[in-house]
Amino acid sequence: MFSKKRLFVPAALIFAAFLGASAANAQSSCPYMLASLQGKYAIVVTYLPTYAAISIGTRSYDGAGNITGTFIVNGPTAGSTTGARTITKGTQAGTYTVNCDGTGVITRTTTLATGQTNTFVDDFVTTAATATPSGVMIATTIVDVAENPTTAGAAPAGLYQTRLQTRLPGR
């Protein structure tokens, strides 16, 4: 005396509960996501293989895959025989992705005060994080390395950059 209609509702509820449980398990198995990078980070840049230049700056991550920032590079003055230094300022903007394991990729375009632009791709790893009550990890420190070398401008051409990024206290 059971109709197909009467069995459909309980079956649909069980199926929906199964999907909900699967989604919850999937989220907890992926603690790092775009929201893991959010807020303002202080940056210290090292140029390799020599330490001919150094750069400092800040970068803001919006938690949705977008970055903006500013920087100052202290590098050798081209052609100087006395060790003179040049201070170059600039901005950067771009996007980022985050993998479940806390690694990811940043694609950014830098713009120097002279108007010169360059695009860089950086690979990063999260080295310190704190957990939110929902289980999402918020990166407090990341380290990244450029995939492509510098071009002439703020620093000598042909150098690779590594960055230590530390999250600043938020509001």
mmCIF file of C-alpha atoms in Angstrom, residues 12-87:
data_model
loop_
_atom_site.group_PDB
_atom_site.id
_atom_site.type_symbol
_atom_site.label_atom_id
_atom_site.label_comp_id
_atom_site.label_asym_id
_atom_site.label_seq_id
_atom_site.Cartn_x
_atom_site.Cartn_y
_atom_site.Cartn_z
ATOM 1 C CA ALA A 12 15.294 12.713 -1.448
ATOM 2 C CA LEU A 13 15.965 13.792 2.148
ATOM 3 C CA ILE A 14 18.507 11.019 2.666
ATOM 4 C CA PHE A 15 20.227 11.889 -0.622
ATOM 5 C CA ALA A 16 20.348 15.603 0.294
ATOM 6 C CA ALA A 17 21.796 14.773 3.729
ATOM 7 C CA PHE A 18 24.465 12.623 2.055
ATOM 8 C CA LEU A 19 25.435 15.496 -0.273
ATOM 9 C CA GLY A 20 25.580 17.916 2.661
ATOM 10 C CA ALA A 21 27.835 15.579 4.627
ATOM 11 C CA SER A 22 30.091 15.120 1.603
ATOM 12 C CA ALA A 23 30.405 18.891 1.144
ATOM 13 C CA ALA A 24 31.238 19.376 4.829
ATOM 14 C CA ASN A 25 33.884 16.654 4.676
ATOM 15 C CA ALA A 26 35.335 18.152 1.493
ATOM 16 C CA GLN A 27 35.628 21.569 3.159
ATOM 17 C CA SER A 28 37.365 20.202 6.246
ATOM 18 C CA SER A 29 39.815 18.261 4.062
ATOM 19 C CA CYS A 30 40.822 21.500 2.324
ATOM 20 C CA PRO A 31 41.777 23.966 5.067
ATOM 21 C CA TYR A 32 43.544 26.398 2.706
ATOM 22 C CA MET A 33 41.558 28.399 0.151
ATOM 23 C CA LEU A 34 41.463 31.906 -1.343
ATOM 24 C CA ALA A 35 40.213 33.252 1.998
ATOM 25 C CA SER A 36 43.416 31.970 3.620
ATOM 26 C CA LEU A 37 45.193 35.035 2.236
ATOM 27 C CA GLN A 38 43.432 38.128 3.487
ATOM 28 C CA GLY A 39 44.605 41.362 5.005
ATOM 29 C CA LYS A 40 47.821 43.316 4.762
ATOM 30 C CA TYR A 41 51.266 41.682 4.720
ATOM 31 C CA ALA A 42 54.733 43.230 5.177
ATOM 32 C CA ILE A 43 57.210 42.018 2.548
ATOM 33 C CA VAL A 44 61.011 41.727 2.531
ATOM 34 C CA VAL A 45 62.493 40.777 -0.856
ATOM 35 C CA THR A 46 65.888 39.192 -1.452
ATOM 36 C CA TYR A 47 67.415 39.131 -4.932
ATOM 37 C CA LEU A 48 69.463 36.059 -5.891
ATOM 38 C CA PRO A 49 72.162 34.971 -6.770
ATOM 39 C CA THR A 50 73.640 38.226 -5.419
ATOM 40 C CA TYR A 51 72.349 40.589 -2.801
ATOM 41 C CA ALA A 52 72.810 43.566 -5.104
ATOM 42 C CA ALA A 53 69.386 44.945 -4.215
ATOM 43 C CA ILE A 54 66.800 44.669 -1.458
ATOM 44 C CA SER A 55 63.159 45.624 -1.463
ATOM 45 C CA ILE A 56 60.496 46.188 1.173
ATOM 46 C CA GLY A 57 56.800 46.827 0.821
ATOM 47 C CA THR A 58 53.281 45.846 1.700
ATOM 48 C CA ARG A 59 50.744 43.730 -0.098
ATOM 49 C CA SER A 60 47.017 43.440 0.543
ATOM 50 C CA TYR A 61 45.079 40.251 -0.212
ATOM 51 C CA ASP A 62 41.294 40.504 -0.437
ATOM 52 C CA GLY A 63 40.483 36.859 0.372
ATOM 53 C CA ALA A 64 38.906 36.452 -3.072
ATOM 54 C CA GLY A 65 42.015 36.117 -5.287
ATOM 55 C CA ASN A 66 43.129 39.733 -5.804
ATOM 56 C CA ILE A 67 46.209 41.593 -4.573
ATOM 57 C CA THR A 68 47.439 45.177 -4.506
ATOM 58 C CA GLY A 69 50.607 46.583 -3.015
ATOM 59 C CA THR A 70 53.450 49.049 -2.944
ATOM 60 C CA PHE A 71 57.211 48.577 -2.786
ATOM 61 C CA ILE A 72 60.545 50.368 -2.524
ATOM 62 C CA VAL A 73 63.707 48.904 -4.087
ATOM 63 C CA ASN A 74 67.189 49.933 -2.971
ATOM 64 C CA GLY A 75 69.466 48.856 -5.796
ATOM 65 C CA PRO A 76 72.775 49.726 -7.403
ATOM 66 C CA THR A 77 72.829 52.719 -9.705
ATOM 67 C CA ALA A 78 73.478 51.466 -13.239
ATOM 68 C CA GLY A 79 76.994 52.275 -14.397
ATOM 69 C CA SER A 80 78.170 53.633 -11.028
ATOM 70 C CA THR A 81 81.813 52.959 -10.160
ATOM 71 C CA THR A 82 81.413 54.376 -6.643
ATOM 72 C CA GLY A 83 78.704 52.031 -5.326
ATOM 73 C CA ALA A 84 75.942 54.618 -5.629
ATOM 74 C CA ARG A 85 72.412 53.384 -4.889
ATOM 75 C CA THR A 86 69.065 54.213 -6.502
ATOM 76 C CA ILE A 87 65.746 54.136 -4.657
#
